[in-house]
Short mmCIF file of C-alpha atoms and ligand atoms in Angstrom, two decimals:
data_model
loop_
_atom_site.label_atom_id
_atom_site.label_comp_id
_atom_site.label_asym_id
_atom_site.label_seq_id
_atom_site.Cartn_x
_atom_site.Cartn_y
_atom_site.Cartn_z
CA UNK A 867 -65.56 -187.65 -10.71
CA UNK A 868 -62.18 -187.38 -9.83
CA UNK A 869 -60.78 -183.43 -9.52
CA UNK A 870 -57.42 -182.97 -10.43
CA UNK A 871 -54.81 -179.96 -10.10
CA UNK A 872 -50.94 -179.94 -10.36
CA UNK A 873 -50.83 -179.01 -6.53
CA UNK A 874 -53.06 -179.33 -3.82
CA UNK A 875 -52.67 -177.08 -0.86
CA UNK A 876 -53.78 -178.37 2.58
CA UNK A 877 -55.25 -175.31 4.75
CA UNK A 878 -56.16 -172.01 3.34
CA UNK A 879 -54.21 -169.59 6.29
CA UNK A 880 -51.60 -167.15 5.46
CA UNK A 881 -48.98 -169.95 4.65
CA UNK A 882 -50.99 -171.88 2.28
CA UNK A 883 -52.31 -168.70 0.85
CA UNK A 884 -48.87 -167.57 -0.14
CA UNK A 885 -47.64 -170.66 -1.41
CA UNK A 886 -50.97 -170.59 -3.62
CA UNK A 887 -50.55 -167.50 -5.18
CA UNK A 888 -46.90 -167.97 -5.90
CA UNK A 889 -47.66 -171.70 -7.31
CA UNK A 890 -50.12 -169.92 -9.40
CA UNK A 891 -47.57 -167.22 -11.14
CA UNK A 892 -45.61 -170.52 -12.03
CA UNK A 893 -48.46 -171.41 -13.83
CA UNK A 894 -49.44 -174.45 -12.15
CA UNK A 895 -53.24 -175.38 -11.75
CA UNK A 896 -53.83 -175.11 -7.87
CA UNK A 897 -56.18 -176.20 -5.57
CA UNK A 898 -56.75 -175.23 -2.09
CA UNK A 899 -58.58 -177.64 0.53
CA UNK A 900 -59.83 -175.76 3.92
CA UNK A 901 -61.93 -177.41 6.52
CA UNK A 902 -62.97 -174.35 8.38
CA UNK A 903 -63.01 -170.75 6.59
CA UNK A 904 -60.15 -168.65 4.90
CA UNK A 905 -57.58 -167.72 7.46
CA UNK A 906 -59.94 -169.31 10.45
CA UNK A 907 -56.92 -170.70 11.85
CA UNK A 908 -53.89 -168.90 13.61
CA UNK A 909 -53.87 -166.54 10.82
CA UNK A 910 -57.20 -165.13 11.77
CA UNK A 911 -56.33 -165.13 15.82
CA UNK A 912 -52.76 -163.82 15.82
CA UNK A 913 -51.45 -160.18 15.94
CA UNK A 914 -50.16 -159.59 12.37
CA UNK A 915 -46.62 -158.02 13.29
CA UNK A 916 -44.14 -158.44 10.43
CA UNK A 917 -40.68 -158.25 12.53
CA UNK A 918 -37.10 -159.08 11.92
CA UNK A 919 -36.30 -161.47 14.76
CA UNK A 920 -32.56 -162.03 14.79
CA UNK A 921 -32.15 -164.45 17.64
CA UNK A 922 -30.55 -167.49 15.70
CA UNK A 923 -28.99 -167.19 12.16
CA UNK A 924 -31.76 -169.08 10.17
CA UNK A 925 -34.28 -167.42 11.75
CA UNK A 926 -33.01 -164.10 10.96
CA UNK A 927 -32.24 -164.86 7.45
CA UNK A 928 -35.98 -165.95 7.06
CA UNK A 929 -37.42 -163.37 8.70
CA UNK A 930 -35.27 -160.43 7.21
CA UNK A 931 -36.02 -162.00 3.79
CA UNK A 932 -39.39 -162.18 4.27
CA UNK A 933 -39.83 -158.68 5.53
CA UNK A 934 -38.15 -157.44 2.53
CA UNK A 935 -40.63 -159.28 0.09
CA UNK A 936 -43.45 -157.96 2.21
CA UNK A 937 -42.33 -154.13 2.54
CA UNK A 938 -41.86 -154.43 -1.65
CA UNK A 939 -45.44 -155.89 -1.85
CA UNK A 940 -46.97 -154.13 0.95
CA UNK A 941 -47.77 -150.78 -1.02
CA UNK A 942 -49.88 -152.95 -3.65
CA UNK A 943 -52.27 -154.51 -1.06
CA UNK A 944 -55.91 -153.16 -0.68
CA UNK A 945 -56.67 -150.94 1.88
CA UNK A 946 -58.52 -153.57 4.02
CA UNK A 947 -54.95 -155.30 5.05
CA UNK A 948 -54.65 -152.21 7.00
CA UNK A 949 -50.66 -152.20 6.17
CA UNK A 950 -49.13 -149.86 8.91
CA UNK A 951 -45.10 -149.06 8.47
CA UNK A 952 -45.32 -148.34 12.55
CA UNK A 953 -42.09 -149.95 13.04
CA UNK A 954 -41.27 -151.99 16.44
CA UNK A 955 -39.97 -150.62 19.84
CA UNK A 956 -38.11 -153.25 21.61
CA UNK A 957 -38.28 -151.75 25.15
CA UNK A 958 -35.73 -152.05 27.87
CA UNK A 959 -36.70 -151.83 31.62
CA UNK A 960 -33.33 -151.53 33.18
CA UNK A 961 -29.48 -151.16 32.32
CA UNK A 962 -28.94 -154.87 31.73
CA UNK A 963 -31.57 -155.08 28.93
CA UNK A 964 -30.12 -151.93 27.67
CA UNK A 965 -26.98 -154.29 26.90
CA UNK A 966 -29.51 -156.55 25.04
CA UNK A 967 -30.33 -153.19 22.77
CA UNK A 968 -26.93 -152.43 22.01
CA UNK A 969 -25.95 -156.14 21.19
CA UNK A 970 -29.32 -156.26 19.02
CA UNK A 971 -28.25 -153.05 17.58
CA UNK A 972 -25.04 -154.31 16.36
CA UNK A 973 -26.71 -157.29 14.80
CA UNK A 974 -29.14 -155.45 12.99
CA UNK A 975 -26.83 -152.76 11.62
CA UNK A 976 -24.41 -155.32 10.52
CA UNK A 977 -27.01 -156.71 8.19
CA UNK A 978 -28.19 -153.24 6.78
CA UNK A 979 -31.50 -153.50 8.97
CA UNK A 980 -32.37 -149.91 9.90
CA UNK A 981 -32.43 -149.26 13.93
CA UNK A 982 -31.85 -146.65 16.47
CA UNK A 983 -31.19 -146.75 19.99
CA UNK A 984 -33.29 -144.69 22.08
CA UNK A 985 -32.25 -143.35 25.67
CA UNK A 986 -34.61 -143.22 28.36
CA UNK A 987 -35.59 -139.94 27.32
CA UNK A 988 -36.17 -140.84 23.72
CA UNK A 989 -38.18 -143.76 24.65
CA UNK A 990 -40.62 -141.50 26.45
CA UNK A 991 -41.14 -139.04 23.65
CA UNK A 992 -42.01 -141.79 21.07
CA UNK A 993 -44.31 -143.60 23.51
CA UNK A 994 -45.69 -141.23 26.03
CA UNK A 995 -48.24 -143.90 27.41
CA UNK A 996 -45.23 -146.05 28.44
CA UNK A 997 -44.23 -146.06 32.09
CA UNK A 998 -41.47 -143.39 32.94
CA UNK A 999 -38.22 -144.66 33.99
CA UNK A 1000 -37.54 -147.14 31.16
CA UNK A 1001 -34.10 -147.36 30.34
CA UNK A 1002 -34.38 -147.10 26.96
CA UNK A 1003 -35.22 -149.27 23.63
CA UNK A 1004 -34.43 -150.36 20.28
CA UNK A 1005 -36.40 -148.70 17.07
CA UNK A 1006 -36.38 -151.05 14.20
CA UNK A 1007 -37.97 -148.86 11.39
CA UNK A 1008 -38.97 -151.48 8.50
CA UNK A 1009 -41.24 -153.67 10.69
CA UNK A 1010 -44.65 -153.24 9.86
CA UNK A 1011 -48.46 -154.27 10.90
CA UNK A 1012 -50.99 -155.72 8.93
CA UNK A 1013 -54.18 -157.67 9.20
CA UNK A 1014 -53.27 -161.32 8.20
CA UNK A 1015 -56.93 -162.21 7.60
CA UNK A 1016 -57.34 -160.15 4.31
CA UNK A 1017 -54.12 -160.61 3.44
CA UNK A 1018 -54.62 -164.36 2.84
CA UNK A 1019 -57.89 -163.50 1.07
CA UNK A 1020 -55.94 -161.58 -1.33
CA UNK A 1021 -53.24 -164.04 -1.74
CA UNK A 1022 -56.04 -166.40 -2.75
CA UNK A 1023 -58.11 -164.25 -5.44
CA UNK A 1024 -58.63 -166.28 -8.20
CA UNK A 1025 -57.31 -169.76 -6.79
CA UNK A 1026 -59.80 -172.48 -6.45
CA UNK A 1027 -60.85 -173.13 -2.92
CA UNK A 1028 -62.53 -176.12 -1.90
CA UNK A 1029 -64.20 -176.79 1.77
CA UNK A 1030 -63.74 -179.93 2.97
CA UNK A 1031 -60.94 -181.89 5.20
CA UNK A 1032 -58.52 -183.65 3.92
CA UNK A 1033 -58.04 -186.97 5.70
CA UNK A 1034 -55.23 -188.59 4.02
CA UNK A 1035 -52.27 -188.38 1.77
CA UNK A 1036 -51.21 -190.99 -0.74
CA UNK A 1037 -49.15 -191.27 -3.65
CA UNK A 1038 -52.31 -190.96 -5.98
CA UNK A 1039 -53.59 -187.53 -4.01
CA UNK A 1040 -55.59 -186.16 -1.15
CA UNK A 1041 -58.67 -187.78 0.13
CA UNK A 1042 -61.48 -185.82 1.55
CA UNK A 1043 -63.95 -186.40 4.33
CA UNK A 1044 -66.67 -186.74 1.88
CA UNK A 1045 -64.76 -189.59 0.26
CA UNK A 1046 -63.40 -187.78 -2.45
CA UNK A 1047 -59.98 -187.97 -3.99
CA UNK A 1048 -58.00 -185.20 -5.64
CA UNK A 1049 -55.77 -186.21 -7.87
CA UNK A 1050 -52.52 -184.34 -8.38
CA UNK A 1051 -48.81 -184.00 -8.88
CA UNK A 1052 -47.63 -182.59 -5.58
CA UNK A 1053 -49.35 -181.67 -2.19
CA UNK A 1054 -48.34 -179.06 0.00
CA UNK A 1055 -49.17 -179.32 3.78
CA UNK A 1056 -50.03 -175.82 5.22
CA UNK A 1057 -52.09 -177.42 7.80
CA UNK A 1058 -50.58 -175.10 10.59
CA UNK A 1059 -51.21 -176.22 14.42
CA UNK A 1060 -53.52 -179.49 12.93
CA UNK A 1061 -50.74 -180.65 10.98
CA UNK A 1062 -50.18 -183.74 13.17
CA UNK A 1063 -53.81 -184.96 12.65
CA UNK A 1064 -52.46 -185.58 8.98
CA UNK A 1065 -49.17 -186.17 9.67
CA UNK A 1066 -48.71 -187.26 13.40
CA UNK A 1067 -44.64 -188.02 12.32
CA UNK A 1068 -43.66 -184.42 11.63
CA UNK A 1069 -43.19 -182.93 15.60
CA UNK A 1070 -45.38 -179.74 15.26
CA UNK A 1071 -47.50 -179.09 18.53
CA UNK A 1072 -50.34 -176.41 19.19
CA UNK A 1073 -49.33 -173.68 21.31
CA UNK A 1074 -52.25 -171.46 22.74
CA UNK A 1075 -51.96 -167.57 23.12
CA UNK A 1076 -54.43 -164.75 24.70
CA UNK A 1077 -55.16 -161.46 22.69
CA UNK A 1078 -57.37 -158.70 24.17
CA UNK A 1079 -58.37 -155.88 21.63
CA UNK A 1080 -59.38 -152.48 23.37
CA UNK A 1081 -61.95 -149.83 21.81
CA UNK A 1082 -60.57 -147.18 19.56
CA UNK A 1083 -57.94 -144.85 21.10
CA UNK A 1084 -56.23 -143.22 18.35
CA UNK A 1085 -52.48 -141.83 19.25
CA UNK A 1086 -52.44 -144.24 22.45
CA UNK A 1087 -49.43 -146.50 20.87
CA UNK A 1088 -47.30 -145.31 17.92
CA UNK A 1089 -45.15 -148.32 17.13
CA UNK A 1090 -45.05 -152.19 18.21
CA UNK A 1091 -43.98 -152.41 21.72
CA UNK A 1092 -42.39 -155.27 22.61
CA UNK A 1093 -40.45 -155.96 25.75
CA UNK A 1094 -36.88 -157.16 25.44
CA UNK A 1095 -37.50 -160.17 27.72
CA UNK A 1096 -40.13 -161.56 25.04
CA UNK A 1097 -37.81 -164.08 23.69
CA UNK A 1098 -37.69 -165.72 27.02
CA UNK A 1099 -41.43 -165.97 26.50
CA UNK A 1100 -41.09 -167.49 22.58
CA UNK A 1101 -38.28 -169.29 22.80
CA UNK A 1102 -38.62 -170.90 26.56
CA UNK A 1103 -40.42 -174.17 26.75
CA UNK A 1104 -41.78 -173.22 30.37
CA UNK A 1105 -45.56 -174.55 30.29
CA UNK A 1106 -46.67 -171.20 30.53
CA UNK A 1107 -45.47 -167.37 30.25
CA UNK A 1108 -46.67 -164.06 29.11
CA UNK A 1109 -44.79 -161.10 27.89
CA UNK A 1110 -45.97 -157.34 27.00
CA UNK A 1111 -46.61 -157.04 23.22
CA UNK A 1112 -48.73 -154.36 22.39
CA UNK A 1113 -49.73 -153.41 18.88
CA UNK A 1114 -51.32 -150.00 17.67
CA UNK A 1115 -53.92 -150.75 14.94
CA UNK A 1116 -55.10 -148.56 12.00
CA UNK A 1117 -58.62 -147.87 13.77
CA UNK A 1118 -56.84 -147.01 16.91
CA UNK A 1119 -57.50 -149.90 18.44
CA UNK A 1120 -54.72 -151.16 20.89
CA UNK A 1121 -54.42 -155.00 20.30
CA UNK A 1122 -52.54 -156.32 23.85
CA UNK A 1123 -50.70 -159.64 23.86
CA UNK A 1124 -49.87 -161.71 24.57
CA UNK A 1125 -49.38 -165.71 26.42
CA UNK A 1126 -47.68 -168.53 25.61
CA UNK A 1127 -49.23 -172.27 26.64
CA UNK A 1128 -48.46 -175.85 25.66
CA UNK A 1129 -50.83 -179.04 26.11
CA UNK A 1130 -53.80 -177.47 26.46
CA UNK A 1131 -56.56 -177.60 23.58
CA UNK A 1132 -59.40 -176.12 24.66
CA UNK A 1133 -60.04 -172.71 22.89
CA UNK A 1134 -61.42 -171.04 26.24
CA UNK A 1135 -59.99 -168.10 28.05
CA UNK A 1136 -58.08 -169.12 30.66
CA UNK A 1137 -58.89 -166.15 33.47
CA UNK A 1138 -55.66 -166.57 35.79
CA UNK A 1139 -53.53 -166.17 32.48
CA UNK A 1140 -55.49 -163.57 30.83
CA UNK A 1141 -55.04 -161.74 33.82
CA UNK A 1142 -51.37 -162.03 34.56
CA UNK A 1143 -50.72 -161.29 30.67
CA UNK A 1144 -53.09 -157.64 31.10
CA UNK A 1145 -51.00 -156.99 34.49
CA UNK A 1146 -47.48 -157.50 32.41
CA UNK A 1147 -48.64 -154.99 29.94
CA UNK A 1148 -49.88 -152.56 32.74
CA UNK A 1149 -46.73 -152.77 34.15
CA UNK A 1150 -45.42 -151.08 31.05
CA UNK A 1151 -48.13 -148.87 29.96
CA UNK A 1152 -50.29 -148.15 33.17
CA UNK A 1153 -53.00 -146.16 31.58
CA UNK A 1154 -53.89 -149.18 29.55
CA UNK A 1155 -56.17 -149.97 32.55
CA UNK A 1156 -58.30 -147.28 32.10
CA UNK A 1157 -58.74 -148.22 28.24
CA UNK A 1158 -62.02 -150.38 27.35
CA UNK A 1159 -61.50 -153.81 25.93
CA UNK A 1160 -63.73 -154.92 23.39
CA UNK A 1161 -62.98 -158.60 22.89
CA UNK A 1162 -60.50 -161.32 24.35
CA UNK A 1163 -59.68 -164.33 22.32
CA UNK A 1164 -57.01 -167.66 21.84
CA UNK A 1165 -55.51 -169.14 18.91
CA UNK A 1166 -53.23 -172.03 18.23
CA UNK A 1167 -49.49 -171.37 16.99
CA UNK A 1168 -48.05 -174.59 15.41
CA UNK A 1169 -44.99 -174.79 17.23
CA UNK A 1170 -42.17 -177.32 16.75
CA UNK A 1171 -39.10 -178.18 19.06
CA UNK A 1172 -36.25 -175.89 17.60
CA UNK A 1173 -38.74 -173.12 17.08
CA UNK A 1174 -37.85 -173.16 13.27
CA UNK A 1175 -40.45 -174.18 10.63
CA UNK A 1176 -40.92 -177.14 8.47
CA UNK A 1177 -40.21 -176.08 4.72
CA UNK A 1178 -39.48 -178.85 2.20
CA UNK A 1179 -39.88 -182.03 1.00
CA UNK A 1180 -41.16 -184.65 3.13
CA UNK A 1181 -38.64 -187.51 4.27
CA UNK A 1182 -40.94 -189.97 3.73
CA UNK A 1183 -43.02 -189.14 0.26
CA UNK A 1184 -41.88 -188.28 -3.11
CA UNK A 1185 -44.58 -185.56 -3.82
CA UNK A 1186 -45.40 -184.17 -0.03
CA UNK A 1187 -44.07 -180.69 0.72
CA UNK A 1188 -44.14 -179.24 4.07
CA UNK A 1189 -44.55 -175.23 4.96
CA UNK A 1190 -45.79 -175.48 8.55
CA UNK A 1191 -44.40 -175.36 12.05
CA UNK A 1192 -44.40 -170.99 11.73
CA UNK A 1193 -45.11 -170.79 15.65
CA UNK A 1194 -45.47 -166.99 16.50
CA UNK A 1195 -43.54 -165.93 13.40
CA UNK A 1196 -46.26 -167.28 10.61
CA UNK A 1197 -47.48 -163.93 9.52
CA UNK A 1198 -43.73 -162.65 8.99
CA UNK A 1199 -42.64 -165.84 7.19
CA UNK A 1200 -45.17 -166.87 5.18
CA UNK A 1201 -44.02 -165.17 2.34
CA UNK A 1202 -40.12 -165.88 2.69
CA UNK A 1203 -41.75 -169.63 3.07
CA UNK A 1204 -43.35 -169.63 0.07
CA UNK A 1205 -40.83 -168.13 -2.03
CA UNK A 1206 -38.22 -170.93 -0.68
CA UNK A 1207 -40.64 -173.65 -0.97
CA UNK A 1208 -41.43 -172.66 -4.55
CA UNK A 1209 -37.74 -172.30 -5.64
CA UNK A 1210 -37.39 -175.88 -3.72
CA UNK A 1211 -40.18 -177.43 -5.76
CA UNK A 1212 -38.93 -176.02 -8.92
CA UNK A 1213 -35.73 -177.27 -8.33
CA UNK A 1214 -33.99 -173.65 -8.20
CA UNK A 1215 -31.70 -172.54 -5.62
CA UNK A 1216 -33.39 -170.58 -2.94
CA UNK A 1217 -32.44 -166.86 -2.08
CA UNK A 1218 -31.75 -168.55 1.30
CA UNK A 1219 -30.39 -171.50 2.72
CA UNK A 1220 -33.43 -173.75 3.21
CA UNK A 1221 -31.32 -176.74 5.11
CA UNK A 1222 -32.05 -175.51 8.62
CA UNK A 1223 -36.29 -175.56 7.94
CA UNK A 1224 -35.93 -179.33 6.15
CA UNK A 1225 -38.81 -181.21 7.49
CA UNK A 1226 -36.31 -184.23 8.24
CA UNK A 1227 -35.06 -183.06 11.74
CA UNK A 1228 -39.05 -182.95 12.66
CA UNK A 1229 -39.60 -186.56 11.81
CA UNK A 1230 -39.92 -188.95 14.38
CA UNK A 1231 -41.92 -192.80 14.50
CA UNK A 1232 -45.56 -192.15 15.09
CA UNK B 952 -76.60 -130.72 43.58
CA UNK B 953 -78.50 -128.21 42.52
CA UNK B 954 -81.92 -128.39 40.44
CA UNK B 955 -80.37 -126.73 37.38
CA UNK B 956 -76.81 -126.33 36.43
CA UNK B 957 -74.45 -125.73 33.56
CA UNK B 958 -72.85 -128.22 31.61
CA UNK B 959 -70.76 -127.73 28.12
CA UNK B 960 -71.83 -130.05 24.94
CA UNK B 961 -69.00 -129.85 22.34
CA UNK B 962 -67.87 -126.37 23.97
CA UNK B 963 -71.94 -124.71 24.22
CA UNK B 964 -73.34 -124.04 27.58
CA UNK B 965 -76.16 -126.62 28.09
CA UNK B 966 -78.90 -126.17 31.19
CA UNK B 967 -78.79 -129.45 32.61
CA UNK B 968 -81.20 -130.85 35.50
CA UNK B 969 -80.79 -133.01 38.01
CA UNK B 970 -81.27 -136.58 37.09
CA UNK B 971 -80.81 -136.30 33.63
CA UNK B 972 -78.53 -138.42 31.32
CA UNK B 973 -75.84 -137.30 29.25
CA UNK B 974 -77.80 -139.01 26.51
CA UNK B 975 -80.76 -137.03 26.96
CA UNK B 976 -78.85 -133.79 27.41
CA UNK B 977 -76.91 -134.19 24.02
CA UNK B 978 -80.27 -135.05 22.33
CA UNK B 979 -82.14 -131.98 23.74
CA UNK B 980 -78.92 -129.67 23.06
CA UNK B 981 -79.93 -130.82 19.09
CA UNK B 982 -76.85 -133.05 18.59
CA UNK B 983 -77.64 -136.10 16.55
CA UNK B 984 -74.47 -137.75 16.20
CA UNK B 985 -72.73 -139.19 19.40
CA UNK B 986 -70.03 -140.76 17.61
CA UNK B 987 -68.82 -142.43 14.21
CA UNK B 988 -68.09 -145.85 13.30
CA UNK B 989 -64.84 -147.35 11.99
CA UNK B 990 -66.44 -146.50 8.57
CA UNK B 991 -67.41 -143.03 9.51
CA UNK B 992 -71.53 -143.91 9.96
CA UNK B 993 -72.96 -141.52 12.61
CA UNK B 994 -74.50 -143.28 15.64
CA UNK B 995 -76.46 -142.25 18.22
CA UNK B 996 -78.11 -144.22 21.41
CA UNK B 997 -80.03 -147.31 20.85
CA UNK B 998 -80.87 -149.29 23.71
CA UNK B 999 -80.77 -146.66 26.45
CA UNK B 1000 -79.65 -149.33 28.99
CA UNK B 1001 -75.79 -149.54 28.39
CA UNK B 1002 -75.59 -152.53 26.43
CA UNK B 1003 -75.17 -151.78 22.91
CA UNK B 1004 -72.44 -149.14 23.50
CA UNK B 1005 -73.64 -146.87 20.67
CA UNK B 1006 -74.23 -143.71 22.77
CA UNK B 1007 -70.51 -143.57 23.57
CA UNK B 1008 -69.34 -140.12 23.74
CA UNK B 1009 -65.94 -138.31 25.74
CA UNK B 1010 -67.20 -137.28 29.11
CA UNK B 1011 -64.69 -134.92 31.17
CA UNK B 1012 -62.04 -136.18 28.84
CA UNK B 1013 -62.82 -139.99 29.27
CA UNK B 1014 -63.16 -141.44 25.83
CA UNK B 1015 -66.22 -143.87 25.07
CA UNK B 1016 -68.17 -142.91 28.03
CA UNK B 1017 -71.52 -144.22 27.98
CA UNK B 1018 -74.05 -141.20 27.66
CA UNK B 1019 -77.45 -142.98 28.58
CA UNK B 1020 -75.50 -144.53 31.63
CA UNK B 1021 -73.99 -141.49 33.13
CA UNK B 1022 -75.86 -138.73 34.84
CA UNK B 1023 -75.43 -134.79 34.19
CA UNK B 1024 -73.29 -133.19 36.78
CA UNK B 1025 -72.54 -129.50 37.34
CA UNK B 1026 -69.78 -128.28 34.98
CA UNK B 1027 -69.44 -131.56 33.24
CA UNK B 1028 -67.46 -131.37 29.62
CA UNK B 1029 -69.11 -133.41 26.90
CA UNK B 1030 -67.46 -134.08 23.63
CA UNK B 1031 -69.33 -135.77 20.57
CA UNK B 1032 -67.77 -136.62 17.08
CA UNK B 1033 -68.65 -134.22 14.55
C1 LIG C 1767 -52.03 -164.77 19.98
C2 LIG C 1767 -51.02 -165.22 18.72
C3 LIG C 1767 -50.20 -164.08 18.21
C4 LIG C 1767 -49.44 -163.90 16.89
N1 LIG C 1767 -48.67 -162.81 16.69
C5 LIG C 1767 -48.06 -162.89 15.77
C6 LIG C 1767 -47.61 -161.90 15.02
O1 LIG C 1767 -47.31 -160.81 15.33
N2 LIG C 1767 -46.65 -161.88 13.88
C7 LIG C 1767 -46.20 -163.23 13.27
O2 LIG C 1767 -45.52 -162.97 12.08
N3 LIG C 1767 -46.98 -164.37 13.73
C8 LIG C 1767 -47.75 -164.39 14.50
N4 LIG C 1767 -48.70 -165.25 15.24
C9 LIG C 1767 -48.58 -166.47 14.44
C10 LIG C 1767 -49.07 -166.97 13.15
O3 LIG C 1767 -50.54 -166.45 13.32
C11 LIG C 1767 -49.13 -167.97 12.48
O4 LIG C 1767 -47.88 -168.40 12.62
C12 LIG C 1767 -49.48 -168.42 11.10
O5 LIG C 1767 -50.86 -167.75 11.37
C13 LIG C 1767 -49.50 -169.80 10.60
O6 LIG C 1767 -50.11 -169.71 9.55
P1 LIG C 1767 -50.38 -171.26 8.88
O7 LIG C 1767 -51.04 -170.47 7.62
O8 LIG C 1767 -49.38 -172.23 8.95
O9 LIG C 1767 -51.78 -171.96 9.73
P2 LIG C 1767 -53.20 -171.41 9.94
O10 LIG C 1767 -53.72 -170.29 10.00
O11 LIG C 1767 -53.71 -172.18 11.35
O12 LIG C 1767 -53.89 -171.94 8.57
C14 LIG C 1767 -53.79 -173.48 8.63
C15 LIG C 1767 -55.15 -173.88 7.83
O13 LIG C 1767 -55.17 -175.10 7.40
C16 LIG C 1767 -56.75 -175.60 7.81
N5 LIG C 1767 -56.52 -177.13 7.90
C17 LIG C 1767 -55.69 -178.16 8.80
N6 LIG C 1767 -55.87 -179.18 8.64
C18 LIG C 1767 -56.64 -179.44 7.98
C19 LIG C 1767 -56.99 -180.43 7.14
N7 LIG C 1767 -56.67 -181.72 7.60
N8 LIG C 1767 -57.52 -180.37 5.92
C20 LIG C 1767 -58.52 -179.05 5.77
N9 LIG C 1767 -58.00 -177.79 5.92
C21 LIG C 1767 -56.90 -177.99 7.22
C22 LIG C 1767 -57.29 -175.09 9.20
O14 LIG C 1767 -58.20 -175.14 9.29
C23 LIG C 1767 -56.77 -173.43 9.23
O15 LIG C 1767 -57.38 -172.63 8.17
C24 LIG C 1767 -49.12 -165.31 16.37
C25 LIG C 1767 -50.08 -166.18 16.61
C26 LIG C 1767 -50.84 -166.19 17.76
C27 LIG C 1767 -51.62 -167.39 18.21
S1 LIG C 1768 -77.60 -146.36 24.19
FE1 LIG C 1768 -77.06 -148.60 24.12
S2 LIG C 1768 -75.25 -148.31 25.37
FE2 LIG C 1768 -76.03 -146.16 25.67
#
């Protein structure tokens, strides 16, 4: 028997889940295909920081649009999503980084993003566990933290999810590894870091990250704390980098990140890199060294050469759409992505310019 | 170290003996709940050999210390969850 749906979505991470939610709201019959468990990819192994990033105009537009959508939605989400409106503090180590704080402040406030400059004393009061003598920081109030797997499950409520691997996509539909065919009007590829297994032409590569989580120490950290130099790690293309990025969880646990690594497919812990990552965190928060870590793990960000996602119609297919390549921002940008994609599919004008995300730019001959 | 000495468990004095673990002292003091799980359930020692982490208490201000792996010492301050 051939199953049919209006839209088949490949991938039940946060991006596929948001797309399913919104496409269903349009009255379409949606079928989600997932080879593993719901949110078992990057969505289940990341940090869940909802953050506005202003380092290039399209990313700024997409993260801000997404953050505003989240803030409207989050009070409705169930308790297990662990929504915490804790805000972000970008930490400046020295006067040079403090100049970065001032330019970030200007760029945020220009677009109505609520931000406050903290001096050396104010940052110490806001986060007593940070090391002494930091130059200051930038508090961005409307950023928040969620537990993304539960958000993904919530978005998928009422959706049909088929546990199978999509092996190919053709004009008539999606072929699964059990040999069956799903006939559909359109396909959305939200396969994250595994996108290239289905579409080798689209330049999306896995970029490995390490995280560690501590036992419960309520109040140890109060905001998501990120070093101002984080962007160097995120947007640089060196094979290996670490940055200070610490997140308080609702439970009192402290989530410690993060590393970035290209060209590795093993999920196992790289001990020297993990040590560098933890050492970096301890440089900023010396007392972290006394907390006990419960678990360390790794995940794969779906990365692209220009650090921007692919959202839109495939350049080579009439009915295949991409929503992938969200690198380290996919929890944040999933919601904006789904709104953009659904508007494009419905021939409506999206609220923000979709052209910088057009998949063509990542298309190459496989 | 003296044979017998005083420690404090949740603020109350308790006469401990040399070689006694914190887990033993807390149980002898009649405290049944060592800590609360994330969902608020009471927890107490299970394995007694440092593996299960169920016996964690705050010892001299250090949270998540394993009661079964720590020997009592004079003047020690122990806090359990309520
Ligand atoms: C260490 C780390 C920290 C991060 N921190 C943050 C953060 O703080 N904030 C933030 O916004 N983002 C963060 N991210 C990024 C974020 O997690 C990802 O961008 C996001 O989860 C991507 O979602 P996705 O749905 O595209 O991919 P995934 O969650 O990977 O989902 C893709 C799904 O598709 C399935 N799939 C793939 N191929 C097939 C197939 N052929 N057939 C069937 N199913 C298939 C996979 O099994 C998977 O479940 C972090 C990532 C990492 C690794
Ligand atoms: S009782 Fe198991 S670790 Fe102490």
